[in-house]
Amino acid sequence: MRPIQKSNKLAEVCYEIRGPVPEKARQMEEEGHKITKLNIGNLAVFGFDPPDEIVQDMKIQLPNAAGYTDSKGMFAPRKAVMHYTQEKNIAGVTIDDIYLGNGASELIVMAMNALLNNGDEVLVPAPDYPLWTAAVSLSGGRPVHYICDEQQDWYPDIDDMRRKITPNTKAIVVINPNNPTGALYPDEVLLQIIALAREYGLIIYADEIYDKVLYDGAVHTSIAALCDDLLVVTFNGLSKNYRACGYRAGWMVLSGEKRHAKDYIEGLNMLASMRLCANAPGQFAIQTALGGYQSIHDLVSPGGRLLKQRDLAYQLLTDIPGISVVKPKAALYMFPRLDPKIYPIADDQQFAYDLLAETKVLIVQGTGFNWIAPDHFRVVFLPNTDDMTEAFGRIARFLEGYRRRHGQG
């Protein structure tokens, strides 16, 4: 029989957060090994539970969740999202501008499917959350990665962004707060991106899924709040701020100048109808989450678990010779740099594989986030302090052995 091949559309797609190294970890677990998973922001497995009121309301509403809903979503949760956009100072958003989805991920793919023809280009940050690169590629587009500058707190390099704009460029993706770096962009950086998008007539796609996971008194500004003359598409959801990853409840908001985008919006409506609707139980969670007590503040404020774990992870990593880290202002991740003079890594996927095999600690290599060199990796700081100290200690011992093997010990 002829071999059945995967689609050519997948040739440029990778998602290393769940790639070959995690597959090796799964095999090791089946063999009885306990793996410490620092590879994915899956909060529930580390004891970060969603607020009780969300769980209780979903239980109560479950008998009413068996039917299809409106293809864009139920009225009440969309109204709650509309009120949230007002809190974020995003002007002019109506119910019709809001789409609910099975997590922000589904809506990101939908937004790219509706926009891109073969060969169209989208500016995507490097490093990025790799779903963005994959969604552009799967939609027939070409992801073009602009550099975020580690020496400037991982802010986007605006000059690099400008250099990479061509007549085929359709949009700029902004991930703020950023995954994987934990960067939070100040207004002046956002305004520079807006000026560039305005100059070249580009759409701005804003991934803001971590907009409440903020440390040290930091404040998040939605880029859509800073302009109303461009089309801005903003993504958010319950996965991170409300520790409800598995509920798959997200939203997409269109704001700014929409009159010139009627055909694109028609395409979004068509795709929303084709998938029938987002899951109804997850939709029921949205209004309760946005209108209820914002317990995320307890986790990120002084004395909060996430803040303490961020500070501990930063200390443990920077104590390792040859590792430097920009301390994250937001989100759940760190993106440490391995000094190439001390750690001459040629293949960072193999590095992550070897680390897993020796220490039973699972990380994601930096190139899995479309970073340009094999000199970074990403970790979550979600395990409790004892488990994290143990896991980072194993990483430190592995790196000590690596230094000895390469004459740096």
GROMACS .gro file of C-alpha atoms in nm:
model
  409
    1MET     CA    1   0.000   0.000   0.000
    2ARG     CA    2   0.111   0.356  -0.065
    3PRO     CA    3   0.227   0.542   0.248
    4ILE     CA    4  -0.017   0.803   0.370
    5GLN     CA    5   0.171   1.132   0.396
    6LYS     CA    6   0.088   1.435   0.606
    7SER     CA    7  -0.018   1.752   0.429
    8ASN     CA    8   0.249   1.972   0.272
    9LYS     CA    9   0.095   2.257   0.471
   10LEU     CA   10   0.258   2.107   0.780
   11ALA     CA   11   0.610   2.126   0.638
   12GLU     CA   12   0.687   2.457   0.811
   13VAL     CA   13   0.484   2.389   1.126
   14CYS     CA   14   0.633   2.293   1.461
   15TYR     CA   15   0.501   2.300   1.815
   16GLU     CA   16   0.790   2.188   2.031
   17ILE     CA   17   0.603   2.252   2.356
   18ARG     CA   18   0.439   1.918   2.274
   19GLY     CA   19   0.706   1.787   2.036
   20PRO     CA   20   0.963   1.503   2.026
   21VAL     CA   21   1.121   1.577   2.364
   22PRO     CA   22   0.784   1.575   2.548
   23GLU     CA   23   0.706   1.251   2.363
   24LYS     CA   24   1.025   1.103   2.512
   25ALA     CA   25   0.905   1.224   2.853
   26ARG     CA   26   0.574   1.045   2.799
   27GLN     CA   27   0.758   0.721   2.719
   28MET     CA   28   0.970   0.761   3.032
   29GLU     CA   29   0.655   0.808   3.241
   30GLU     CA   30   0.511   0.488   3.098
   31GLU     CA   31   0.832   0.316   3.212
   32GLY     CA   32   0.768   0.439   3.567
   33HIS     CA   33   0.984   0.750   3.583
   34LYS     CA   34   0.853   1.065   3.750
   35ILE     CA   35   0.908   1.364   3.520
   36THR     CA   36   0.912   1.724   3.644
   37LYS     CA   37   0.740   1.916   3.364
   38LEU     CA   38   0.870   2.268   3.330
   39ASN     CA   39   0.764   2.279   2.965
   40ILE     CA   40   0.405   2.401   2.967
   41GLY     CA   41   0.192   2.654   3.154
   42ASN     CA   42  -0.066   2.397   3.261
   43LEU     CA   43  -0.157   2.550   3.596
   44ALA     CA   44  -0.397   2.288   3.730
   45VAL     CA   45  -0.134   2.014   3.756
   46PHE     CA   46   0.066   2.238   3.992
   47GLY     CA   47  -0.226   2.301   4.225
   48PHE     CA   48  -0.345   2.633   4.080
   49ASP     CA   49  -0.720   2.582   4.079
   50PRO     CA   50  -0.984   2.800   3.914
   51PRO     CA   51  -1.197   3.013   4.147
   52ASP     CA   52  -1.469   2.807   4.318
   53GLU     CA   53  -1.746   3.038   4.197
   54ILE     CA   54  -1.657   2.962   3.833
   55VAL     CA   55  -1.669   2.587   3.897
   56GLN     CA   56  -1.999   2.610   4.085
   57ASP     CA   57  -2.165   2.827   3.819
   58MET     CA   58  -2.058   2.587   3.545
   59LYS     CA   59  -2.209   2.297   3.741
   60ILE     CA   60  -2.535   2.483   3.785
   61GLN     CA   61  -2.552   2.579   3.418
   62LEU     CA   62  -2.447   2.241   3.279
   63PRO     CA   63  -2.807   2.124   3.216
   64ASN     CA   64  -2.849   2.430   2.993
   65ALA     CA   65  -2.530   2.369   2.797
   66ALA     CA   66  -2.632   2.083   2.567
   67GLY     CA   67  -2.751   2.289   2.271
   68TYR     CA   68  -2.563   2.490   2.011
   69THR     CA   69  -2.525   2.857   2.093
   70ASP     CA   70  -2.500   3.154   1.859
   71SER     CA   71  -2.195   3.099   1.637
   72LYS     CA   72  -2.019   3.400   1.793
   73GLY     CA   73  -2.120   3.299   2.144
   74MET     CA   74  -2.390   3.361   2.405
   75PHE     CA   75  -2.503   3.716   2.470
   76ALA     CA   76  -2.423   3.735   2.844
   77PRO     CA   77  -2.055   3.631   2.827
   78ARG     CA   78  -2.000   3.850   2.521
   79LYS     CA   79  -2.155   4.141   2.711
   80ALA     CA   80  -1.914   4.068   2.998
   81VAL     CA   81  -1.623   4.078   2.753
   82MET     CA   82  -1.755   4.407   2.616
   83HIS     CA   83  -1.752   4.553   2.968
   84TYR     CA   84  -1.398   4.422   3.012
   85THR     CA   85  -1.285   4.606   2.698
   86GLN     CA   86  -1.430   4.922   2.849
   87GLU     CA   87  -1.225   4.863   3.165
   88LYS     CA   88  -0.920   4.831   2.939
   89ASN     CA   89  -1.011   5.162   2.768
   90ILE     CA   90  -1.068   5.004   2.428
   91ALA     CA   91  -1.318   5.233   2.257
   92GLY     CA   92  -1.620   5.149   2.044
   93VAL     CA   93  -1.650   4.772   2.096
   94THR     CA   94  -2.001   4.632   2.043
   95ILE     CA   95  -2.143   4.285   2.100
   96ASP     CA   96  -2.103   4.212   1.728
   97ASP     CA   97  -1.728   4.275   1.754
   98ILE     CA   98  -1.678   3.987   2.000
   99TYR     CA   99  -1.626   3.620   1.914
  100LEU     CA  100  -1.606   3.346   2.176
  101GLY     CA  101  -1.393   3.042   2.104
  102ASN     CA  102  -1.253   2.716   2.233
  103GLY     CA  103  -0.965   2.903   2.388
  104ALA     CA  104  -0.783   3.192   2.225
  105SER     CA  105  -0.591   2.932   2.022
  106GLU     CA  106  -0.890   2.841   1.806
  107LEU     CA  107  -0.959   3.209   1.738
  108ILE     CA  108  -0.597   3.283   1.644
  109VAL     CA  109  -0.612   3.011   1.377
  110MET     CA  110  -0.952   3.139   1.263
  111ALA     CA  111  -0.821   3.495   1.234
  112MET     CA  112  -0.529   3.381   1.016
  113ASN     CA  113  -0.748   3.152   0.802
  114ALA     CA  114  -0.981   3.441   0.725
  115LEU     CA  115  -0.700   3.682   0.632
  116LEU     CA  116  -0.419   3.512   0.446
  117ASN     CA  117  -0.368   3.415   0.085
  118ASN     CA  118  -0.068   3.212  -0.026
  119GLY     CA  119   0.246   3.421   0.010
  120ASP     CA  120   0.098   3.688   0.237
  121GLU     CA  121   0.334   3.780   0.521
  122VAL     CA  122   0.274   3.839   0.891
  123LEU     CA  123   0.533   3.986   1.128
  124VAL     CA  124   0.565   3.755   1.428
  125PRO     CA  125   0.801   3.810   1.723
  126ALA     CA  126   1.112   3.601   1.782
  127PRO     CA  127   1.092   3.441   2.028
  128ASP     CA  128   0.721   3.379   1.989
  129TYR     CA  129   0.444   3.158   2.116
  130PRO     CA  130   0.479   2.903   1.835
  131LEU     CA  131   0.107   2.871   1.766
  132TRP     CA  132   0.129   3.209   1.590
  133THR     CA  133   0.397   3.093   1.348
  134ALA     CA  134   0.209   2.767   1.290
  135ALA     CA  135  -0.124   2.942   1.231
  136VAL     CA  136   0.028   3.173   0.970
  137SER     CA  137   0.194   2.883   0.790
  138LEU     CA  138  -0.114   2.661   0.797
  139SER     CA  139  -0.316   2.946   0.648
  140GLY     CA  140  -0.083   2.966   0.349
  141GLY     CA  141   0.101   3.271   0.477
  142ARG     CA  142   0.466   3.331   0.551
  143PRO     CA  143   0.566   3.412   0.909
  144VAL     CA  144   0.843   3.672   0.916
  145HIS     CA  145   1.009   3.695   1.256
  146TYR     CA  146   1.111   4.029   1.399
  147ILE     CA  147   1.365   4.028   1.680
  148CYS     CA  148   1.287   4.107   2.040
  149ASP     CA  149   1.599   4.249   2.205
  150GLU     CA  150   1.718   4.071   2.519
  151GLN     CA  151   1.945   4.365   2.603
  152GLN     CA  152   1.638   4.593   2.608
  153ASP     CA  153   1.419   4.382   2.840
  154TRP     CA  154   1.305   4.174   2.540
  155TYR     CA  155   1.119   4.468   2.382
  156PRO     CA  156   1.053   4.447   2.006
  157ASP     CA  157   1.327   4.587   1.786
  158ILE     CA  158   1.125   4.844   1.591
  159ASP     CA  159   1.400   4.899   1.333
  160ASP     CA  160   1.416   4.526   1.264
  161MET     CA  161   1.038   4.520   1.233
  162ARG     CA  162   1.050   4.803   0.979
  163ARG     CA  163   1.323   4.633   0.775
  164LYS     CA  164   1.110   4.324   0.738
  165ILE     CA  165   0.797   4.492   0.604
  166THR     CA  166   0.736   4.421   0.234
  167PRO     CA  167   0.445   4.480  -0.005
  168ASN     CA  168   0.320   4.134   0.103
  169THR     CA  169   0.303   4.221   0.474
  170LYS     CA  170  -0.052   4.218   0.607
  171ALA     CA  171  -0.022   4.233   0.986
  172ILE     CA  172   0.192   4.258   1.298
  173VAL     CA  173   0.153   4.017   1.590
  174VAL     CA  174   0.219   4.160   1.937
  175ILE     CA  175   0.237   3.916   2.231
  176ASN     CA  176   0.209   4.133   2.543
  177PRO     CA  177   0.262   4.020   2.815
  178ASN     CA  178   0.505   3.799   2.635
  179ASN     CA  179   0.538   3.425   2.624
  180PRO     CA  180   0.814   3.300   2.648
  181THR     CA  181   1.012   3.595   2.789
  182GLY     CA  182   0.776   3.742   3.049
  183ALA     CA  183   0.830   4.090   2.903
  184LEU     CA  184   0.570   4.363   2.948
  185TYR     CA  185   0.577   4.641   2.691
  186PRO     CA  186   0.553   5.006   2.798
  187ASP     CA  187   0.321   5.248   2.620
  188GLU     CA  188   0.606   5.410   2.425
  189VAL     CA  189   0.694   5.075   2.263
  190LEU     CA  190   0.330   5.006   2.180
  191LEU     CA  191   0.295   5.353   2.026
  192GLN     CA  192   0.598   5.287   1.803
  193ILE     CA  193   0.437   4.966   1.680
  194ILE     CA  194   0.113   5.153   1.615
  195ALA     CA  195   0.298   5.421   1.416
  196LEU     CA  196   0.457   5.151   1.201
  197ALA     CA  197   0.125   4.975   1.143
  198ARG     CA  198  -0.035   5.309   1.056
  199GLU     CA  199   0.241   5.396   0.809
  200TYR     CA  200   0.205   5.068   0.620
  201GLY     CA  201  -0.167   5.002   0.668
  202LEU     CA  202  -0.124   4.684   0.874
  203ILE     CA  203  -0.359   4.499   1.106
  204ILE     CA  204  -0.240   4.455   1.465
  205TYR     CA  205  -0.307   4.120   1.632
  206ALA     CA  206  -0.268   4.150   2.010
  207ASP     CA  207  -0.226   3.835   2.219
  208GLU     CA  208  -0.300   3.947   2.577
  209ILE     CA  209  -0.378   3.617   2.749
  210TYR     CA  210  -0.154   3.705   3.049
  211ASP     CA  211  -0.278   4.061   3.102
  212LYS     CA  212  -0.354   4.006   3.474
  213VAL     CA  213  -0.045   3.798   3.557
  214LEU     CA  214   0.167   4.101   3.649
  215TYR     CA  215   0.439   4.146   3.911
  216ASP     CA  216   0.593   4.429   4.112
  217GLY     CA  217   0.301   4.666   4.059
  218ALA     CA  218   0.328   4.653   3.680
  219VAL     CA  219   0.031   4.777   3.475
  220HIS     CA  220  -0.074   4.634   3.139
  221THR     CA  221  -0.193   4.855   2.855
  222SER     CA  222  -0.396   4.704   2.572
  223ILE     CA  223  -0.249   4.823   2.245
  224ALA     CA  224  -0.605   4.865   2.115
  225ALA     CA  225  -0.660   5.134   2.378
  226LEU     CA  226  -0.392   5.351   2.216
  227CYS     CA  227  -0.539   5.377   1.866
  228ASP     CA  228  -0.883   5.382   1.708
  229ASP     CA  229  -0.785   5.443   1.345
  230LEU     CA  230  -0.642   5.094   1.279
  231LEU     CA  231  -0.801   4.750   1.291
  232VAL     CA  232  -0.681   4.580   1.609
  233VAL     CA  233  -0.778   4.220   1.691
  234THR     CA  234  -0.727   4.135   2.059
  235PHE     CA  235  -0.720   3.783   2.205
  236ASN     CA  236  -0.775   3.681   2.566
  237GLY     CA  237  -0.937   3.407   2.772
  238LEU     CA  238  -0.969   3.224   3.101
  239SER     CA  239  -0.677   2.983   3.069
  240LYS     CA  240  -0.411   3.178   3.259
  241ASN     CA  241  -0.569   3.465   3.454
  242TYR     CA  242  -0.833   3.227   3.593
  243ARG     CA  243  -0.634   2.900   3.593
  244ALA     CA  244  -0.891   2.735   3.365
  245CYS     CA  245  -0.682   2.597   3.078
  246GLY     CA  246  -0.904   2.295   3.018
  247TYR     CA  247  -1.227   2.493   3.001
  248ARG     CA  248  -1.119   2.624   2.658
  249ALA     CA  249  -1.292   2.958   2.700
  250GLY     CA  250  -1.144   3.247   2.506
  251TRP     CA  251  -1.246   3.552   2.309
  252MET     CA  252  -1.145   3.769   2.016
  253VAL     CA  253  -1.233   4.138   1.998
  254LEU     CA  254  -1.231   4.359   1.688
  255SER     CA  255  -1.177   4.727   1.755
  256GLY     CA  256  -1.070   5.046   1.580
  257GLU     CA  257  -1.134   5.114   1.212
  258LYS     CA  258  -1.359   4.832   1.087
  259ARG     CA  259  -1.530   4.991   0.786
  260HIS     CA  260  -1.250   4.894   0.548
  261ALA     CA  261  -1.249   4.540   0.686
  262LYS     CA  262  -1.604   4.437   0.600
  263ASP     CA  263  -1.495   4.156   0.370
  264TYR     CA  264  -1.251   4.020   0.629
  265ILE     CA  265  -1.519   4.032   0.898
  266GLU     CA  266  -1.753   3.844   0.665
  267GLY     CA  267  -1.485   3.577   0.640
  268LEU     CA  268  -1.456   3.558   1.021
  269ASN     CA  269  -1.832   3.522   1.049
  270MET     CA  270  -1.829   3.243   0.794
  271LEU     CA  271  -1.559   3.051   0.981
  272ALA     CA  272  -1.732   3.107   1.315
  273SER     CA  273  -2.051   2.959   1.168
  274MET     CA  274  -1.867   2.662   1.017
  275ARG     CA  275  -1.740   2.549   1.358
  276LEU     CA  276  -2.101   2.595   1.483
  277CYS     CA  277  -2.007   2.742   1.823
  278ALA     CA  278  -1.762   2.740   2.110
  279ASN     CA  279  -1.826   2.490   2.390
  280ALA     CA  280  -2.122   2.609   2.596
  281PRO     CA  281  -1.996   2.513   2.947
  282GLY     CA  282  -1.683   2.721   2.892
  283GLN     CA  283  -1.895   3.014   2.775
  284PHE     CA  284  -2.095   3.001   3.099
  285ALA     CA  285  -1.769   3.047   3.292
  286ILE     CA  286  -1.676   3.377   3.127
  287GLN     CA  287  -1.932   3.611   3.283
  288THR     CA  288  -1.869   3.474   3.633
  289ALA     CA  289  -1.492   3.500   3.589
  290LEU     CA  290  -1.484   3.856   3.460
  291GLY     CA  291  -1.742   3.982   3.707
  292GLY     CA  292  -1.618   3.798   4.015
  293TYR     CA  293  -1.337   3.835   4.264
  294GLN     CA  294  -1.004   3.861   4.079
  295SER     CA  295  -0.806   3.610   4.284
  296ILE     CA  296  -0.510   3.630   4.045
  297HIS     CA  297  -0.411   3.947   4.232
  298ASP     CA  298  -0.356   3.741   4.549
  299LEU     CA  299  -0.114   3.516   4.361
  300VAL     CA  300   0.098   3.794   4.208
  301SER     CA  301   0.099   4.044   4.498
  302PRO     CA  302   0.365   4.049   4.775
  303GLY     CA  303   0.341   3.718   4.960
  304GLY     CA  304   0.156   3.555   4.670
  305ARG     CA  305   0.257   3.212   4.548
  306LEU     CA  306   0.335   3.308   4.189
  307LEU     CA  307   0.547   3.605   4.292
  308LYS     CA  308   0.745   3.399   4.543
  309GLN     CA  309   0.804   3.126   4.286
  310ARG     CA  310   0.912   3.375   4.021
  311ASP     CA  311   1.166   3.524   4.260
  312LEU     CA  312   1.295   3.182   4.363
  313ALA     CA  313   1.327   3.062   4.002
  314TYR     CA  314   1.517   3.378   3.911
  315GLN     CA  315   1.757   3.328   4.202
  316LEU     CA  316   1.813   2.959   4.131
  317LEU     CA  317   1.880   3.015   3.761
  318THR     CA  318   2.108   3.317   3.795
  319ASP     CA  319   2.314   3.132   4.056
  320ILE     CA  320   2.418   2.883   3.784
  321PRO     CA  321   2.745   2.986   3.614
  322GLY     CA  322   2.695   3.098   3.256
  323ILE     CA  323   2.319   3.158   3.282
  324SER     CA  324   2.160   3.501   3.258
  325VAL     CA  325   1.790   3.581   3.276
  326VAL     CA  326   1.584   3.895   3.221
  327LYS     CA  327   1.355   3.891   3.524
  328PRO     CA  328   0.999   3.864   3.393
  329LYS     CA  329   0.751   4.139   3.473
  330ALA     CA  330   0.455   3.920   3.376
  331ALA     CA  331   0.330   3.574   3.273
  332LEU     CA  332   0.454   3.233   3.396
  333TYR     CA  333   0.786   3.179   3.220
  334MET     CA  334   1.155   3.254   3.209
  335PHE     CA  335   1.370   3.239   2.898
  336PRO     CA  336   1.727   3.194   3.027
  337ARG     CA  337   2.034   3.242   2.811
  338LEU     CA  338   2.319   2.991   2.813
  339ASP     CA  339   2.648   3.168   2.747
  340PRO     CA  340   2.776   3.004   2.424
  341LYS     CA  341   3.137   3.039   2.541
  342ILE     CA  342   3.060   2.820   2.841
  343TYR     CA  343   2.790   2.602   2.684
  344PRO     CA  344   2.880   2.550   2.314
  345ILE     CA  345   2.543   2.398   2.219
  346ALA     CA  346   2.495   2.320   1.851
  347ASP     CA  347   2.154   2.149   1.877
  348ASP     CA  348   1.934   2.275   2.158
  349GLN     CA  349   1.668   2.011   2.099
  350GLN     CA  350   1.933   1.747   2.167
  351PHE     CA  351   2.038   1.949   2.471
  352ALA     CA  352   1.680   1.937   2.605
  353TYR     CA  353   1.663   1.565   2.525
  354ASP     CA  354   1.987   1.492   2.712
  355LEU     CA  355   1.875   1.703   3.008
  356LEU     CA  356   1.550   1.505   3.025
  357ALA     CA  357   1.724   1.169   3.001
  358GLU     CA  358   1.972   1.251   3.276
  359THR     CA  359   1.764   1.461   3.518
  360LYS     CA  360   1.400   1.374   3.440
  361VAL     CA  361   1.331   1.747   3.408
  362LEU     CA  362   1.144   1.858   3.094
  363ILE     CA  363   1.213   2.201   2.943
  364VAL     CA  364   1.157   2.349   2.595
  365GLN     CA  365   1.455   2.450   2.383
  366GLY     CA  366   1.467   2.812   2.267
  367THR     CA  367   1.447   2.733   1.896
  368GLY     CA  368   1.106   2.579   1.971
  369PHE     CA  369   0.994   2.942   2.009
  370ASN     CA  370   1.152   3.039   1.678
  371TRP     CA  371   1.450   3.196   1.849
  372ILE     CA  372   1.746   3.248   1.619
  373ALA     CA  373   2.021   3.061   1.808
  374PRO     CA  374   2.053   2.742   2.019
  375ASP     CA  375   2.140   2.936   2.333
  376HIS     CA  376   1.811   2.972   2.526
  377PHE     CA  377   1.547   2.755   2.687
  378ARG     CA  378   1.210   2.816   2.850
  379VAL     CA  379   1.090   2.702   3.191
  380VAL     CA  380   0.772   2.760   3.387
  381PHE     CA  381   0.798   2.860   3.753
  382LEU     CA  382   0.477   2.682   3.854
  383PRO     CA  383   0.600   2.396   4.082
  384ASN     CA  384   0.591   2.464   4.454
  385THR     CA  385   0.914   2.594   4.606
  386ASP     CA  386   1.042   2.254   4.725
  387ASP     CA  387   0.982   2.085   4.390
  388MET     CA  388   1.125   2.379   4.198
  389THR     CA  389   1.438   2.389   4.414
  390GLU     CA  390   1.487   2.017   4.349
  391ALA     CA  391   1.428   2.049   3.973
  392PHE     CA  392   1.653   2.351   3.926
  393GLY     CA  393   1.917   2.179   4.139
  394ARG     CA  394   1.916   1.889   3.894
  395ILE     CA  395   1.951   2.134   3.604
  396ALA     CA  396   2.246   2.299   3.784
  397ARG     CA  397   2.420   1.963   3.833
  398PHE     CA  398   2.361   1.868   3.470
  399LEU     CA  399   2.512   2.197   3.355
  400GLU     CA  400   2.807   2.150   3.589
  401GLY     CA  401   2.878   1.818   3.418
  402TYR     CA  402   2.833   1.983   3.078
  403ARG     CA  403   3.093   2.246   3.168
  404ARG     CA  404   3.340   1.978   3.279
  405ARG     CA  405   3.290   1.780   2.959
  406HIS     CA  406   3.361   2.091   2.751
  407GLY     CA  407   3.660   2.210   2.950
  408GLN     CA  408   3.476   2.490   3.126
  409GLY     CA  409   3.446   2.333   3.471
   0.00000   0.00000   0.00000
